[in-house]
Short mmCIF file of N, CA, C and O in Angstrom, two decimals:
data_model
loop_
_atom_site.label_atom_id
_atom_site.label_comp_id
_atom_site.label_asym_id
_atom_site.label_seq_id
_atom_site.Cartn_x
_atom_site.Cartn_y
_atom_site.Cartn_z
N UNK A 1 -10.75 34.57 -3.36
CA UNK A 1 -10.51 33.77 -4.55
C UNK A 1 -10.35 32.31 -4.12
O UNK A 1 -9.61 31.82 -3.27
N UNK A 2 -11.24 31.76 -4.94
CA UNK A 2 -11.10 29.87 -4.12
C UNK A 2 -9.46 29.48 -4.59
O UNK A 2 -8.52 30.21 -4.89
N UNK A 3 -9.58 28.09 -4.50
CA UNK A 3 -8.11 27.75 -4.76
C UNK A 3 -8.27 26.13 -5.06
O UNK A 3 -9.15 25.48 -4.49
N UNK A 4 -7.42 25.57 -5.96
CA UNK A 4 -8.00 24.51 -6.55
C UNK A 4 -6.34 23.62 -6.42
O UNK A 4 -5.32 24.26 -6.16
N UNK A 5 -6.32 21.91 -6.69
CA UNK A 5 -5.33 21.52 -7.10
C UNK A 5 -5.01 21.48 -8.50
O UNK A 5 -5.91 21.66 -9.31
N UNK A 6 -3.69 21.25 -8.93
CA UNK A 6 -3.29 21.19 -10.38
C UNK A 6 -2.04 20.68 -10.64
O UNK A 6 -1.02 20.88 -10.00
N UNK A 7 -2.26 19.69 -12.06
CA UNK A 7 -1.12 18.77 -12.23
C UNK A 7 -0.70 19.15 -13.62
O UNK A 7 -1.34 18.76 -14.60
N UNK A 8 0.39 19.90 -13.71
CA UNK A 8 1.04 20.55 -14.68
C UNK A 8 -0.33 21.59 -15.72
O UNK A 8 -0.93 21.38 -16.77
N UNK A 9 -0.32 22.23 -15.15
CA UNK A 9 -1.55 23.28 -15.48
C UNK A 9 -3.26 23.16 -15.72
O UNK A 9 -4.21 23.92 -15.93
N UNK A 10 -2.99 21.53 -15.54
CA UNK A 10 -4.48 21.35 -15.48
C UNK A 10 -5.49 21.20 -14.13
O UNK A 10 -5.41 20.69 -13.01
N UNK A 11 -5.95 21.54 -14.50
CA UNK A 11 -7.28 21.65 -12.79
C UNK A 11 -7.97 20.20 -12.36
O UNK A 11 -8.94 19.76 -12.96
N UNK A 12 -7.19 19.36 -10.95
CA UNK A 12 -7.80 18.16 -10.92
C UNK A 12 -8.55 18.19 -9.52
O UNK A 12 -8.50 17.23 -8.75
N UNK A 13 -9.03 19.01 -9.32
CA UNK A 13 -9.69 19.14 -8.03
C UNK A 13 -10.74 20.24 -8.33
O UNK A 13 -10.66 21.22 -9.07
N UNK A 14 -11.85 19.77 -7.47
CA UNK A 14 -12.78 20.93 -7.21
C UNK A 14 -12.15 22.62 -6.48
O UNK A 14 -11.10 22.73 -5.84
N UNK A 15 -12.84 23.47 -6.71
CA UNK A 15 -12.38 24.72 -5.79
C UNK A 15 -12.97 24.75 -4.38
O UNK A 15 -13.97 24.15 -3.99
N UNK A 16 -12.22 25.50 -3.73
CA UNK A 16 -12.23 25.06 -2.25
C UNK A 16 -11.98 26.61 -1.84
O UNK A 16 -11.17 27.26 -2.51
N UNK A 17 -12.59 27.15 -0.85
CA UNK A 17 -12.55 28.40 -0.25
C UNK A 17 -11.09 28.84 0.12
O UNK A 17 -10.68 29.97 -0.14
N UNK A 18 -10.36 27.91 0.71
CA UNK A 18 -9.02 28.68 0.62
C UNK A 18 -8.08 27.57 0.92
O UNK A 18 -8.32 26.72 1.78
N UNK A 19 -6.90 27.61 0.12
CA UNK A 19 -5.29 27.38 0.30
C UNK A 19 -5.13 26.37 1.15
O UNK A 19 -4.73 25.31 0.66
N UNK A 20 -5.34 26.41 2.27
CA UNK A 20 -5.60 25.12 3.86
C UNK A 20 -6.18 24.38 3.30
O UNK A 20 -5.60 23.30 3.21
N UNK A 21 -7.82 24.45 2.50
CA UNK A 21 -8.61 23.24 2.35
C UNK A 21 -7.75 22.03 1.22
O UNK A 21 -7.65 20.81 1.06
N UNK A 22 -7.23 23.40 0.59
CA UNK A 22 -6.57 22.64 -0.78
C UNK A 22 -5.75 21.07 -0.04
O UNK A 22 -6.00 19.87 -0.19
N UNK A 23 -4.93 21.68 0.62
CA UNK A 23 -3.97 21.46 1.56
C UNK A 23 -4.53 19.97 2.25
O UNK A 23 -4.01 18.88 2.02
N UNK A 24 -5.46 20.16 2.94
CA UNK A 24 -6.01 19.09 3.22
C UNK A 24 -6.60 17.87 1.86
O UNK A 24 -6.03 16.81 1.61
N UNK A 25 -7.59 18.27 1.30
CA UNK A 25 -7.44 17.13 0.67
C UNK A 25 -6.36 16.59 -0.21
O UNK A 25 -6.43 15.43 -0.63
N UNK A 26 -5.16 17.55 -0.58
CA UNK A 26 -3.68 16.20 -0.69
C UNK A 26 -3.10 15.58 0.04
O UNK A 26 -2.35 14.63 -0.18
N UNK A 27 -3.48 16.23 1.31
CA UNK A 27 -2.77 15.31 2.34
C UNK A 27 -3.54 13.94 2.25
O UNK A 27 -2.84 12.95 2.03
N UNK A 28 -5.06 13.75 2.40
CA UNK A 28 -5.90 12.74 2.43
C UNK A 28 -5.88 11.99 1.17
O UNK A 28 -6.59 10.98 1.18
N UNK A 29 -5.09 12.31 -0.18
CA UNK A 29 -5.24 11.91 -1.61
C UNK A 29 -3.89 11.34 -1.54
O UNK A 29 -3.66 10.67 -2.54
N UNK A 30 -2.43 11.40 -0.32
CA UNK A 30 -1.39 11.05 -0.63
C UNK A 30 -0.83 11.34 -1.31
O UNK A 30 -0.12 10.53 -1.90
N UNK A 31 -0.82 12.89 -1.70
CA UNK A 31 0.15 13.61 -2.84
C UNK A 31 0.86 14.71 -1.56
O UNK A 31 1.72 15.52 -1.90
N UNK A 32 0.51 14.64 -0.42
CA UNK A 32 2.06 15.58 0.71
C UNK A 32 3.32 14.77 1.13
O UNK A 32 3.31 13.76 1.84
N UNK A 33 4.04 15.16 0.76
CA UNK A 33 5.33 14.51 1.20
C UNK A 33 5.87 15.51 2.46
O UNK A 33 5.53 16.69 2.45
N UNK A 34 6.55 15.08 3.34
CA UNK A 34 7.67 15.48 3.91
C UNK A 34 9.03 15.33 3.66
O UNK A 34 9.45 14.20 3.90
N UNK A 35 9.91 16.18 3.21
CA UNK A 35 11.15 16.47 2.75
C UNK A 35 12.11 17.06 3.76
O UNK A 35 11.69 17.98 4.46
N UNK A 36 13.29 16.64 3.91
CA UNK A 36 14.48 17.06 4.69
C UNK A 36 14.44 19.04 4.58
O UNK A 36 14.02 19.63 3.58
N UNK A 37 14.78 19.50 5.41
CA UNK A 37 15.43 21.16 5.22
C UNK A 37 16.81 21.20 5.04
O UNK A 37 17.81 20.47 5.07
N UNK A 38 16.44 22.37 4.83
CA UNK A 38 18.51 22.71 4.60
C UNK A 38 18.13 23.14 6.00
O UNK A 38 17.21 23.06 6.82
N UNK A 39 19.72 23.81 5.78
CA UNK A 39 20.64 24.93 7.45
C UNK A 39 19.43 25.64 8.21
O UNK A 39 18.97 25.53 9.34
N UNK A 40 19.05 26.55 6.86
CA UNK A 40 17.88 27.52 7.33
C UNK A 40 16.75 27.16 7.83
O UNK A 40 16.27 28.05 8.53
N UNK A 41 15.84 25.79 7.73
CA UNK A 41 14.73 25.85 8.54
C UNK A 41 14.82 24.26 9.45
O UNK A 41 15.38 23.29 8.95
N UNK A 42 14.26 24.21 10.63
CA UNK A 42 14.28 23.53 11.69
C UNK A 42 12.97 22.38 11.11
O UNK A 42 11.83 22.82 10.91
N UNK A 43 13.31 20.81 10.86
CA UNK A 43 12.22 19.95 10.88
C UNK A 43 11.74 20.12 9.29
O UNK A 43 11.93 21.00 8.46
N UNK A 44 10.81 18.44 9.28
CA UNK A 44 10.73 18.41 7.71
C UNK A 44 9.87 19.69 7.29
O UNK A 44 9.51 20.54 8.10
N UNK A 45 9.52 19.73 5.61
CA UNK A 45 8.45 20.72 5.66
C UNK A 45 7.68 19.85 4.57
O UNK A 45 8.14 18.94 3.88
N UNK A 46 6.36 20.37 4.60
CA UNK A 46 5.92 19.81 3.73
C UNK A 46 5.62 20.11 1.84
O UNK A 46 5.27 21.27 1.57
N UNK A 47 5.72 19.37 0.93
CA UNK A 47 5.81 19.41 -0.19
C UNK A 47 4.71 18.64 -0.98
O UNK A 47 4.37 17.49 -0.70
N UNK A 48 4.16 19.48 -2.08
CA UNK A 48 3.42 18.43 -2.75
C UNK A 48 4.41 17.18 -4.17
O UNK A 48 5.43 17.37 -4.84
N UNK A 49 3.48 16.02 -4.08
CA UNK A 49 4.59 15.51 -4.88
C UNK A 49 4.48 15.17 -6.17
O UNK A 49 3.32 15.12 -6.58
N UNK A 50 5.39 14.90 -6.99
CA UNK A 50 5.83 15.30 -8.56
C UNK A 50 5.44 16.54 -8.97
O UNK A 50 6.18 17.41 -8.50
N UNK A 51 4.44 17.02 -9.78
CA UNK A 51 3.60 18.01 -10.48
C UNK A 51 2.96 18.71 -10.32
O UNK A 51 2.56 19.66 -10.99
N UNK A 52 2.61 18.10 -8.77
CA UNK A 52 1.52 18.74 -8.15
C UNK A 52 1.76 20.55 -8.24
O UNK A 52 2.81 21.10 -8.56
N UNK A 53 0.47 21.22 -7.88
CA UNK A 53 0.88 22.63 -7.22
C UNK A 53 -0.75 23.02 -6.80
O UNK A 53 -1.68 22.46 -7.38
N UNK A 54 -0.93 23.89 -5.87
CA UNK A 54 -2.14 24.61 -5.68
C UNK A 54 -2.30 26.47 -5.80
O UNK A 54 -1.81 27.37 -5.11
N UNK A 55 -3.00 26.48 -6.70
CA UNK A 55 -3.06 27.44 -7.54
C UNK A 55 -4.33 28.08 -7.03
O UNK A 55 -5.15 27.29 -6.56
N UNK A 56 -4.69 29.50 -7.04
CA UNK A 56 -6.01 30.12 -7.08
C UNK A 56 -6.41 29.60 -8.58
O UNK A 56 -5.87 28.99 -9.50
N UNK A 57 -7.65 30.19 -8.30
CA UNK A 57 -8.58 29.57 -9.51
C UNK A 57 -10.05 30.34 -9.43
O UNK A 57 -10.53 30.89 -8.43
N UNK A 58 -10.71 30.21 -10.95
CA UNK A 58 -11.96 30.68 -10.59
C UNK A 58 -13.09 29.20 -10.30
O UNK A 58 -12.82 28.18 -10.93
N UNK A 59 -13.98 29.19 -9.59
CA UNK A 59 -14.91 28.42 -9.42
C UNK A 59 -16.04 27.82 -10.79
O UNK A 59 -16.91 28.68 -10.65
N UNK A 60 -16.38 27.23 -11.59
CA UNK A 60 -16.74 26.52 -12.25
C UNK A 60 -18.23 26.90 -11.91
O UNK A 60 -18.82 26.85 -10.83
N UNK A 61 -18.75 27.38 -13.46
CA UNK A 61 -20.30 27.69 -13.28
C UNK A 61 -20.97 27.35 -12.16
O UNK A 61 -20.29 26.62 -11.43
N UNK A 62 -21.42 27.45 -11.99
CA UNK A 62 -22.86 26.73 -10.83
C UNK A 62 -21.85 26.36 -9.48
O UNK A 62 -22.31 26.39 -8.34
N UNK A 63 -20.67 26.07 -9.70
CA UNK A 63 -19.98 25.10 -8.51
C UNK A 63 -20.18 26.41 -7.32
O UNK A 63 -20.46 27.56 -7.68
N UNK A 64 -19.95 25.93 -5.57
CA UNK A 64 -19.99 26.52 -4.71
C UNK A 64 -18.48 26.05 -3.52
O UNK A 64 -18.71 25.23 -2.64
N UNK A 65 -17.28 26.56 -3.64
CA UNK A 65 -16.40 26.44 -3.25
C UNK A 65 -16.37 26.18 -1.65
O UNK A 65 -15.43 25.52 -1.23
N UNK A 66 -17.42 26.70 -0.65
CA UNK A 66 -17.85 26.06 0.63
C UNK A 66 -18.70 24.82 0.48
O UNK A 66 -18.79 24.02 1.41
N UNK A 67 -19.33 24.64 -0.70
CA UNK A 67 -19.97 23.63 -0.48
C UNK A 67 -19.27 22.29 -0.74
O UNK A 67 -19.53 21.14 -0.37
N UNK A 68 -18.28 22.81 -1.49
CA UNK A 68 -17.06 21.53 -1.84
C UNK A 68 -16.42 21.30 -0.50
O UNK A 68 -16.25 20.16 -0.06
N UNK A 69 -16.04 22.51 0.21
CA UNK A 69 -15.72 22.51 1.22
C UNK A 69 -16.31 21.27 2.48
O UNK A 69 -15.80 20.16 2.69
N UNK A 70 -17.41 21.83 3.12
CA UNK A 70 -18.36 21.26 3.79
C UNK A 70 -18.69 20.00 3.01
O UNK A 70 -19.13 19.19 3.82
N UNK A 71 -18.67 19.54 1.91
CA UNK A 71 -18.68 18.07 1.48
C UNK A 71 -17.48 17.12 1.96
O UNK A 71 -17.46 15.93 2.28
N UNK A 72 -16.45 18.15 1.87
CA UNK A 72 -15.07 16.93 1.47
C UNK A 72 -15.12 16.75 3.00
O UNK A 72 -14.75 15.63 3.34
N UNK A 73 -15.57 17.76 4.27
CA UNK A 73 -15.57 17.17 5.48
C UNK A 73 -16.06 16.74 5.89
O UNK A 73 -15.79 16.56 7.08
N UNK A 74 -17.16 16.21 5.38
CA UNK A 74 -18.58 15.04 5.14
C UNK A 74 -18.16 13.90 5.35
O UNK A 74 -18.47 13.02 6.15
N UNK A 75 -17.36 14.01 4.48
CA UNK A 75 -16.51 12.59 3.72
C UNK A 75 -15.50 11.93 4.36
O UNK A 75 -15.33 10.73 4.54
N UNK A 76 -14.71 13.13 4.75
CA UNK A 76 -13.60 12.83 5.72
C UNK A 76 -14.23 12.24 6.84
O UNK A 76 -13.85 11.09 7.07
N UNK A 77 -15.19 12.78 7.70
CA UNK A 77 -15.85 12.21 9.07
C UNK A 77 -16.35 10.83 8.56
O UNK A 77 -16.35 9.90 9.37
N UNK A 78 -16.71 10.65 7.49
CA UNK A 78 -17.55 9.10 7.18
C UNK A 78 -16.47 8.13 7.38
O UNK A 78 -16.52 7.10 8.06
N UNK A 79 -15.33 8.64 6.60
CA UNK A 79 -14.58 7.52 6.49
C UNK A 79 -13.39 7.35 7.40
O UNK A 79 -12.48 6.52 7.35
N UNK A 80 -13.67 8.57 8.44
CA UNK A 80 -13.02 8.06 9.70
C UNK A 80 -13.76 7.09 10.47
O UNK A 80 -13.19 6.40 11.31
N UNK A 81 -14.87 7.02 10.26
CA UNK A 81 -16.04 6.16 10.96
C UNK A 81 -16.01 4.86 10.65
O UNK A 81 -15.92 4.01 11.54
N UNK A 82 -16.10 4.49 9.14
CA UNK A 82 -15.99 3.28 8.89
C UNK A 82 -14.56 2.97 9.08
O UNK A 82 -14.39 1.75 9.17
N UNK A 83 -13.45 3.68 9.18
CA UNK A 83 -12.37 2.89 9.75
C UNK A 83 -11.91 2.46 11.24
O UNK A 83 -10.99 1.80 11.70
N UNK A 84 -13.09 3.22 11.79
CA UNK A 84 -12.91 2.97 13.33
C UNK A 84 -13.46 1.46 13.58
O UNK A 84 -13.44 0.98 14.71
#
């Protein structure tokens, strides 16, 4: 089941093969925070922020959830490039 982002029940991201990818592009969109732990766990953890959440989802007619995939790391490599 792909897995998509979402801001108070609405779907603002393409679907993405799994949970990690989600993961990655909020980190790259600046919606991951790191937050303090309590007692129980060692070091920050990470959180999405305000509204956010990542949800399974179904994929969108025609859409191809690796191919969103394999795009967004397209993208990512480009624009590590032009920032080098």
């Amino acid at each position: 089941m792909p897995y998509a982002l979402f801001c108070n029940d609405a779907q603002i991201s393409k679907a993405y093969p799994d949970e990690s990818d989600v993961w990655k592009i909020a980190q790259r969109s600046g919606l991951v925070v790191d937050i303090t732990t309590d007692e129980e766990r060692h070091g920050p953890r990470r959180v999405l922020d305000n509204d956010y959440e990542i949800k399974p989802c179904r994929a969108a007619q025609g859409e191809d959830p690796a191919r969103n995939k394999a795009e967004a790391e397209r993208d990512s490599r480009l624009e590590l490039e032009l920032n080098s």
